[in-house]
C-alpha angles and dihedrals in degrees: 000000000000116000114251127219104234092202088065097043095119136120093254095048093046092049089054093046093049090049092052092044091242091129140011126214092249091062093049093047092049090049093049093046089054090048093050091050090050099047105031097080086066105029105035092197092151128071094186126015121167108178093181091056092048092050092045093052091046090053098043101040124070108229108226105248118222093024122134095255100024108171094348115143111229123181123212130213116249094249094062114089119242117182115251092000128106112265111177110150083236088282133126089223089071095041110154096005112153114183119226092215143039126250112247091250089054091050089051092049091051093046088053091055099255121154110230105230112192135293121280129229120253143170107284108281086347090292103145149045100231110044089243099116095068118126086227094056132260127316115227130224113254090217092058120000090206088067136070122255092219126251165337091331090038094129093054093048094045093048092052094043092050092046091240086133136014097235139346143202119234135173128237123205099152104353101317094140099036101044095052089043087056094047093048099042098244137115119269128178129195104196124212112286106268096022094100123040117252093197106130094020112123099233128240100167111356098204092051109034120105132168118227145159130273112196147158094253145004094262091058091050089054092049092051093046090054087061104040102036124091145079119309123191089206091066117063091197093055112112119227101225130130114267114226124216098262093198088069088065091060096102128137095227122098097153110144096017113138116222127193124208112196113221091211090069095060102061137101113328101043112111119237094243093051090047091050094049092050093047090051090051091051090051089051090054088053091050090052093056106268121130117230129201135173114250136180130236095185099187095053092109090064096050098092093048092047093046096052091050097046096038096047092045091054092042093054089054096045094047094051088088092067101086106128095258106102107016146350128028121001123183111258096207092075092048087058092054098260094121132049108190141060091233091057090050091052095047097044093046092051093043090053097037105048124068126227097269093048091051091048092054095043091052093046092047093048090050096053091048095047125110110279095021103056093085094040096051118007099038092044090049090054090053092051089046088059089052091051090052090049090052089061093044090055092045093053090056085070103035143030096221138009120225123205142144112279092219132006090233141027122249112314128214122280109266093013095117103015094102094044108062094180092055089048092050092052091060086077095051095117097044104043097076093064091059093047089052095040093231129140121259136175134197119211129178113261107170150329131257124229087267089058094250122144124250120208129219117205123212120191130187140178119283114297092003097115087137092072090051092051092048094051095040094048093049090050093047092051094049104036114101103181 
């Protein structure tokens, strides 16, 4: 087998190599399988990885030549349904669940010639910001295995960062693509809500969830978006709008672009090294011809509170279906005659199947939706959500994109925040607002700390204007020399 240059293990470089007959998909798959087997005992980026199945499908199926992702390995997060493959949301409650159908994004990957390459680990049901709440145990950050990769798409980000895969799909409910992308030094995009079909995604919070790419570079993110974006009749929240060719936005010219920098994102809590890296990035944008002005997003301080009311309320409703009746884990004690009622079966199954963070969010969500508290919490949160969305609408009247840190800190140590849920929740403080407003946002690497840990830069744009994000991110990527 020919040695591969890991620095060039990207969608764009592999497409070129395949075209020039320098490599064939079999060589790449064999290489990646060997790499996964070598690294997984330490990283645990995958929840399910069946190399025999991958090799069998590669041998039996003719990869469509000339397709957008012909022979490209793409890994999928464990909450996205893949037909005849374990999909468990990294939770015991879905132990053994094998979907009978593919998610729309999976169908589109396969139609484009991609090779599905395992399912990545995640926080249970996407509940977390560190990938530590998984039933299969925590994923570790490839830059420092004593640290978290971020969450909930930590497995996807870690797998891409460690070159265990070429690209991956994650999901983003409050920053779950962008924050791990920041912590792992890769590119992560949360598309506009409705731009990518959610059919086949096991829901956390239906009004917030969105599937998006995690890749080595901005070009790869554009190539993946060209495949997965677009209207889907199977998803009632999918928006019927034309999908542009995102690769055409990959220009190195941002002259005349207007960028906004919200003052609320540079207050107490941001570490000096993150602050310095973001300020350097902003100065680079200025040098490249963009104009930069300070703006205000006045309701930013309420975003975390609003998010954890709305998200937990929707989660408690969505997770009510997991009761041991139709699929997944069912308590064995009742099967052995120790229980005598359906209610006991429900309660014991859910007590055994859900982890601590899932139970916490179900209880909180049920509480805010309960009689007497709905108006005081949930309804009020929806009103403030509308104000947060209006903040962005007003801001985009003045600027094309908004530039912020992705996270106030770099990757923290494993276990550092696990016993302090509030501290964990605050790690998403800069990413949550984009989900509440339904706008697109991307995290790109913008520097390293003295401890050699990546810093992420976040770029936000108005709804369905991913092209502006790609233009700005690509220009930055091509000119940044950190």
